[in-house]
Amino acid sequence: MQPEETKVDTEERIIMAALVVFARKGKDGARMQEIANEAGINKAMLHYYFRSKDKLYEAVFRHVFTRFSAQHATAVKESPTFAKTLKLFINGFIDSIKEKPDIVRLMVNENLSGGTALGNMIVEKQHEKAPPSILKRKLEQAIKNGEIRPVDPDHTLLTILSCCLFFFIWAPTIHIKIPKSKDWDAFIESRKEHIFDMVYNGLQPQ
Amino acid sequence: MQPEETKVDTEERIIMAALVVFARKGKDGARMQEIANEAGINKAMLHYYFRSKDKLYEAVFRHVFTRFSAQHATAVKESPTFAKTLKLFINGFIDSIKEKPDIVRLMVNENLSGGTALGNMIVEKQHEKAPPSILKRKLEQAIKNGEIRPVDPDHTLLTILSCCLFFFIWAPTIHIKIPKSKDWDAFIESRKEHIFDMVYNGLQPQ
DNA sequence: GTCTATATCTCGATAGAC
DNA sequence: GTCTATCGAGATATAGAC
């Protein structure tokens, strides 16, 4: 095997393993040994590839933002009607979270610890082409068209994001309180429909 | 000063300080030294009052559940119409979170690390008289009355909780993305209104 | 690039003076 | 009850053989 490929593969494996652990325990709570185990490699390798724990954490963040914000973007396509756009956004957004829920958990940890260092990255990377920005523009447009009633776009977008993200964050409690969520895939599908139903209906003129 | 009063006061001070740090860093990420600093006391005192870090964490959880779930409960009163009940729930719920947002953050950390030990407490303490349970019953009632359209009560309750809780969890990011949220109190008030508006309208027959 | 062994440091916890 | 000093486990990080 070529050294180049090996390096890329190992780096990727480490970052993915680190994402899992950082997401569960936070930056300070995470243990390098645990990350090494998760990656199926030696603890010393972590320091060989990423000098320190801090650098590794930063690398994970950078990777998450560049790689997955692009993947996100493809999930949301422009559509003729607002209803269609909304449905595509909700489905695409939830699907991409479902695939890598640890990304949300990482972001939550960062928000909880008030991470200002990487807060800057949020500003940099969540640009005009990001799905939330697209949806916000579509919202403003639909209000002008009279397609939906006049609402605050910021609050509305925040409401939609809340509905799509919160149940991933709160999952263990939900499993206890809502028995039918034990079938997680089915629950997610029903959740998609509920969110669209509630939001779209909530945006209709009275 | 009497030893008894001192003891109670110090215990309370420690628990409140521990809540802040545990909420920000999680159980594993929190440092006893940081908690001691926050409480304005010595590190050794923590072990004098609560044998170990584990016991302290457990004490914080127990305290939060007993003290604040009661306070929560008073916020939600029974009301004649569903609209009134919904508005009281949203306002009361958000107000009680606003007063101690660290409680939500603590719960989030527990959910992220998949805390099963204290997950049991959630089941124990969030009983029939808890505000969410009350609202769920009201929802089912209002559907039967034809006051609102038929929706899944579990999903609807989850949607409402998402809207009321998520913006506290995501606050640092929101401060960046939504400039007007810099005036946090005003933002919270506008959020209350938006949530009621969206949810209530979303529940109306088409 | 990968491993073992080890240095260095930090944290939770305790001992003991006051 | 409150403090200082310190122990011992466990963490990050490095050295050096292969």
XYZ file of C-alpha atoms (C1' of nucleotides) in Angstrom:
448
model
C 0.000 0.000 0.000
C 1.258 3.464 -0.869
C 2.234 5.726 2.010
C 0.128 8.587 0.613
C -3.101 6.621 0.555
C -2.400 5.102 3.921
C -1.843 8.521 5.389
C -5.064 9.917 4.010
C -7.015 6.892 5.127
C -5.581 6.921 8.632
C -6.112 10.652 8.992
C -9.712 10.221 7.932
C -10.206 7.290 10.299
C -8.774 9.282 13.193
C -10.940 12.297 12.485
C -14.073 10.189 12.302
C -13.189 8.408 15.540
C -12.415 11.715 17.218
C -15.745 13.122 16.057
C -17.589 10.298 17.803
C -15.759 10.751 21.101
C -15.710 14.556 21.107
C -19.429 14.530 20.314
C -20.214 12.304 23.272
C -17.864 13.723 25.898
C -16.985 17.230 24.782
C -13.478 18.518 24.191
C -12.238 18.345 27.783
C -14.075 15.143 28.633
C -12.737 13.208 25.647
C -9.771 10.892 26.235
C -7.071 10.399 23.629
C -6.959 6.707 24.525
C -10.667 6.393 23.788
C -10.201 8.058 20.413
C -7.301 5.720 19.649
C -9.428 2.697 20.540
C -12.304 3.967 18.428
C -9.924 4.429 15.485
C -8.369 1.024 16.078
C -4.883 2.446 16.347
C -2.201 3.338 18.812
C -2.362 6.375 21.080
C 1.008 7.612 19.864
C -0.315 7.774 16.307
C -2.728 10.488 17.254
C 0.167 12.713 18.173
C 2.071 11.712 15.078
C -0.756 12.880 12.802
C -2.081 15.768 14.881
C 0.450 17.251 17.257
C -1.904 17.750 20.188
C -5.432 17.231 21.419
C -6.234 20.864 20.652
C -5.012 20.556 17.074
C -7.006 17.350 16.626
C -10.160 19.001 17.899
C -9.672 21.893 15.544
C -9.049 19.507 12.647
C -12.286 17.665 13.410
C -14.204 20.917 13.378
C -12.646 22.100 10.159
C -13.322 18.757 8.494
C -16.933 18.685 9.611
C -17.613 22.140 8.261
C -15.991 21.759 4.884
C -17.044 18.209 4.081
C -20.583 18.119 5.377
C -21.764 21.603 4.659
C -21.154 20.759 1.000
C -23.084 17.506 1.340
C -25.855 19.446 3.050
C -26.036 21.887 0.227
C -26.803 19.278 -2.393
C -29.742 18.095 -0.333
C -31.618 21.331 -0.881
C -32.534 22.095 -4.435
C -34.413 25.079 -5.677
C -38.069 24.337 -6.370
C -40.946 26.173 -8.026
C -43.363 26.358 -5.098
C -42.585 27.276 -1.526
C -44.297 24.137 -0.271
C -41.964 21.980 -2.345
C -38.889 23.896 -1.192
C -39.922 23.548 2.428
C -40.522 19.825 2.118
C -37.191 19.265 0.373
C -35.392 21.282 3.017
C -36.899 19.379 5.941
C -36.328 15.975 4.372
C -32.846 16.753 3.120
C -31.778 18.403 6.343
C -33.017 15.612 8.591
C -31.552 12.932 6.314
C -28.118 14.525 6.413
C -28.277 14.804 10.209
C -29.473 11.227 10.504
C -26.426 10.082 8.587
C -24.006 11.824 10.945
C -25.797 12.842 14.165
C -22.444 13.311 15.868
C -21.941 16.520 13.942
C -24.906 18.075 15.697
C -23.669 16.779 19.036
C -20.277 18.341 18.407
C -21.912 21.659 17.605
C -24.027 21.430 20.739
C -20.958 20.844 22.890
C -19.284 23.817 21.302
C -22.319 25.982 21.964
C -22.586 24.799 25.572
C -18.979 25.581 26.374
C -19.362 28.913 24.617
C -16.539 28.104 22.217
C -15.633 31.422 20.690
C -12.568 30.190 18.824
C -14.553 28.002 16.465
C -17.576 30.233 16.596
C -15.691 32.276 14.049
C -15.698 29.315 11.693
C -19.464 29.250 11.881
C -19.527 32.736 10.448
C -16.959 31.949 7.764
C -18.382 28.733 6.451
C -22.134 29.147 6.779
C -22.300 31.286 3.733
C -24.941 32.398 1.315
C -25.200 29.025 -0.388
C -25.833 27.147 2.861
C -29.280 25.531 3.051
C -30.575 27.716 5.906
C -29.674 30.857 3.979
C -31.467 29.511 0.922
C -34.595 28.726 2.909
C -34.604 32.137 4.537
C -34.511 33.840 1.148
C -37.313 31.586 -0.071
C -39.337 32.510 2.996
C -38.975 36.231 2.374
C -39.881 35.677 -1.261
C -42.995 33.650 -0.430
C -44.167 36.336 1.973
C -43.894 38.965 -0.755
C -45.781 36.695 -3.169
C -48.554 36.284 -0.644
C -47.942 32.541 -0.811
C -47.637 32.518 2.985
C -48.672 34.981 5.669
C -46.219 37.595 6.950
C -44.014 36.138 9.673
C -40.558 36.939 11.028
C -38.164 34.977 8.766
C -35.483 34.641 11.456
C -37.899 33.203 13.997
C -39.510 30.951 11.421
C -36.181 29.565 10.259
C -35.136 29.047 13.879
C -38.396 27.210 14.544
C -37.821 24.862 11.607
C -34.229 24.189 12.637
C -35.357 23.572 16.224
C -37.863 20.979 15.075
C -35.318 19.233 12.840
C -32.401 19.201 15.301
C -33.747 19.027 18.831
C -34.975 15.439 18.755
C -31.482 14.249 17.836
C -30.033 16.074 20.828
C -32.757 14.840 23.181
C -32.901 11.296 21.785
C -32.261 9.258 24.965
C -34.997 11.076 26.861
C -37.355 10.732 23.911
C -36.788 6.994 23.829
C -38.041 6.870 27.394
C -40.949 9.267 27.041
C -42.197 8.241 23.587
C -42.170 4.437 23.333
C -42.891 4.351 19.610
C -39.578 6.160 18.990
C -37.801 2.871 19.731
C -38.184 2.256 16.017
C -35.961 5.237 15.312
C -36.095 5.136 11.494
C -39.872 5.048 11.439
C -40.015 7.785 14.052
C -37.774 10.010 11.947
C -39.995 9.518 8.906
C -43.128 10.405 10.878
C -41.305 13.383 12.327
C -40.483 14.728 8.858
C -44.141 14.616 7.932
C -45.286 16.187 11.175
C -42.846 19.081 10.902
C -43.832 19.888 7.337
C -47.500 19.587 8.231
C -47.267 21.863 11.268
C -45.010 24.483 9.714
C -46.781 24.687 6.384
C -50.166 24.886 8.033
C -48.781 27.424 10.489
C -47.723 29.635 7.606
C -51.097 29.623 5.850
C -53.259 32.746 6.015
C -55.944 32.369 8.667
C -22.958 32.491 62.409
C -24.423 29.120 63.316
C -22.738 26.032 61.887
C -26.088 24.666 60.657
C -26.921 27.717 58.577
C -23.404 27.928 57.271
C -23.536 24.313 56.203
C -26.804 24.716 54.320
C -25.629 27.889 52.656
C -22.315 26.414 51.603
C -23.948 23.254 50.301
C -26.334 25.358 48.255
C -23.522 27.542 46.967
C -21.513 24.493 45.930
C -24.454 22.897 44.131
C -25.189 26.084 42.224
C -21.538 26.484 41.260
C -21.339 22.837 40.227
C -24.475 23.255 38.109
C -22.830 26.054 36.165
C -19.634 24.110 35.476
C -21.280 20.740 34.793
C -23.686 22.489 32.429
C -20.848 24.051 30.483
C -18.360 21.172 30.385
C -20.302 17.997 31.109
C -19.576 15.555 33.918
C -16.197 14.350 32.657
C -15.073 17.712 31.329
C -15.811 19.588 34.547
C -12.906 20.231 36.902
C -13.312 20.213 40.659
C -10.949 23.170 40.861
C -13.179 25.163 38.524
C -16.234 24.346 40.635
C -14.371 25.422 43.760
C -13.395 28.721 42.147
C -16.961 29.303 40.980
C -18.218 28.668 44.518
C -15.512 30.887 45.972
C -14.202 28.137 48.230
C -11.424 25.633 48.581
C -11.141 22.448 46.539
C -10.918 20.326 49.673
C -14.307 21.626 50.816
C -16.006 19.987 47.875
C -14.858 16.611 49.140
C -15.803 17.517 52.673
C -19.418 18.200 51.701
C -19.792 15.684 48.873
C -17.407 12.737 49.108
C -16.596 12.531 45.421
C -17.187 14.111 42.023
C -19.764 11.432 41.222
C -21.716 12.128 44.402
C -21.613 15.853 43.719
C -22.910 15.342 40.201
C -25.699 13.179 41.487
C -26.565 15.754 44.143
C -26.768 18.480 41.522
C -29.121 16.385 39.434
C -31.305 15.501 42.378
C -31.461 19.127 43.465
C -32.364 20.358 40.008
C -35.163 17.855 39.625
C -36.793 18.311 42.997
C -36.447 22.072 43.325
C -37.120 23.255 39.814
C -39.668 20.769 38.580
C -41.908 22.061 41.348
C -41.273 25.638 40.281
C -42.018 24.596 36.703
C -45.308 23.111 37.704
C -46.668 26.324 39.174
C -45.987 28.086 35.894
C -48.656 26.119 34.068
C -52.177 26.604 35.268
C -55.286 24.968 33.932
C -57.305 27.257 31.689
C -60.726 27.167 30.039
C -59.700 27.362 26.388
C -56.899 25.453 24.681
C -55.464 28.664 23.275
C -55.086 30.075 26.777
C -53.503 26.879 28.083
C -51.018 26.826 25.207
C -50.028 30.436 25.734
C -49.579 29.946 29.470
C -47.489 26.844 28.872
C -45.153 28.521 26.390
C -44.714 31.655 28.491
C -44.347 29.790 31.778
C -41.997 27.205 30.362
C -39.701 29.697 28.670
C -39.673 31.961 31.725
C -38.616 29.133 33.996
C -35.844 28.113 31.573
C -34.725 31.711 31.228
C -34.276 31.906 34.973
C -31.962 28.871 35.073
C -30.795 27.989 31.554
C -28.032 25.842 33.011
C -30.597 23.216 33.918
C -31.335 22.645 30.248
C -27.637 22.576 29.459
C -27.098 19.957 32.160
C -29.861 17.833 30.679
C -28.371 18.207 27.212
C -24.982 17.003 28.417
C -26.628 14.045 30.076
C -28.435 13.201 26.863
C -25.270 13.559 24.783
C -23.272 11.188 26.935
C -26.216 8.803 26.950
C -26.495 9.032 30.717
C -28.569 6.042 31.665
C -27.978 6.255 35.408
C -29.830 9.532 35.761
C -32.144 8.816 32.873
C -34.028 6.796 35.414
C -34.623 9.909 37.452
C -36.243 11.501 34.451
C -38.810 8.760 34.452
C -39.357 8.938 38.191
C -39.739 12.668 38.569
C -41.449 13.733 35.359
C -44.774 12.513 36.554
C -48.399 13.107 35.670
C -48.456 16.577 37.177
C -45.455 17.786 35.166
C -46.277 20.589 32.712
C -45.581 18.564 29.557
C -47.940 15.826 30.712
C -50.621 18.404 31.411
C -50.243 19.954 27.977
C -50.373 16.578 26.270
C -53.683 15.763 27.983
C -55.031 19.185 26.979
C -53.984 18.518 23.404
C -55.825 15.208 23.250
C -58.854 16.862 24.819
C -58.865 19.750 22.331
C -58.649 17.329 19.417
C -61.738 15.479 20.685
C -63.565 18.786 21.126
C -62.750 19.736 17.565
C -61.055 22.840 18.950
C -57.954 21.913 16.936
C -57.360 19.575 14.018
C -56.256 15.980 14.603
C -52.496 15.762 15.044
C -50.121 13.358 16.761
C -49.948 14.596 20.386
C -46.441 13.220 20.953
C -45.014 14.933 17.895
C -46.866 18.148 18.634
C -45.625 18.259 22.209
C -42.093 17.515 21.004
C -42.374 20.325 18.469
C -43.429 22.800 21.143
C -40.644 21.723 23.489
C -38.141 21.951 20.629
C -39.169 25.523 19.917
C -38.977 26.518 23.592
C -35.661 24.817 24.422
C -33.482 24.757 21.335
C -32.654 28.448 21.193
C -31.218 28.286 24.711
C -28.938 25.423 23.669
C -27.907 27.128 20.440
C -27.611 30.624 21.937
C -23.984 31.473 20.998
C -24.570 30.579 17.351
C -27.834 32.494 17.329
C -26.114 35.583 18.653
C -23.881 35.439 15.593
C -26.522 34.585 13.014
C -29.385 36.755 14.302
C -28.015 40.169 15.287
C -31.223 41.338 16.936
C -30.871 38.514 19.501
C -28.098 40.537 21.146
C -30.927 42.059 23.186
C -31.641 38.647 24.677
C -34.637 39.614 26.830
C -36.426 41.250 23.940
C -35.574 38.323 21.702
C -37.067 35.886 24.200
C -40.290 37.891 24.369
C -40.605 37.971 20.586
C -39.832 34.249 20.493
C -42.698 33.479 22.892
C -45.103 35.276 20.610
C -43.777 33.653 17.469
C -44.016 30.140 18.903
C -47.577 30.608 20.059
C -48.503 32.173 16.757
C -46.967 29.403 14.652
C -48.164 26.494 16.757
C -51.680 27.769 17.298
C -52.098 28.616 13.644
C -50.565 25.262 12.728
C -53.216 23.505 14.771
C -56.178 25.274 13.174
C -58.363 23.348 10.728
C -57.404 24.215 7.143
C 4.504 4.838 9.766
C 3.902 2.120 13.777
C 4.891 0.425 18.168
C 6.663 0.308 23.435
C 8.312 2.676 27.087
C 8.503 6.581 29.633
C 8.614 11.443 30.914
C 5.655 15.170 32.538
C 1.756 17.068 34.152
C -3.019 17.503 35.827
C -6.768 15.987 38.465
C -9.411 13.799 42.116
C -8.939 12.674 46.659
C -6.859 12.595 51.433
C -4.036 13.828 55.593
C -3.424 16.769 59.036
C -2.741 21.518 61.131
C -5.668 25.100 62.823
C -15.510 23.875 58.996
C -11.665 25.600 56.532
C -7.149 25.663 54.936
C -2.233 23.905 52.880
C 0.351 20.278 51.309
C 0.678 16.152 49.062
C -0.248 11.407 47.343
C -1.379 8.434 43.585
C -3.985 7.496 39.413
C -4.434 8.606 34.964
C -3.972 11.888 31.313
C -1.240 14.176 27.413
C 2.792 14.108 25.074
C 7.524 12.515 23.638
C 11.671 9.508 22.813
C 13.490 6.086 20.402
C 13.588 1.236 18.506
C 11.925 -1.091 14.522
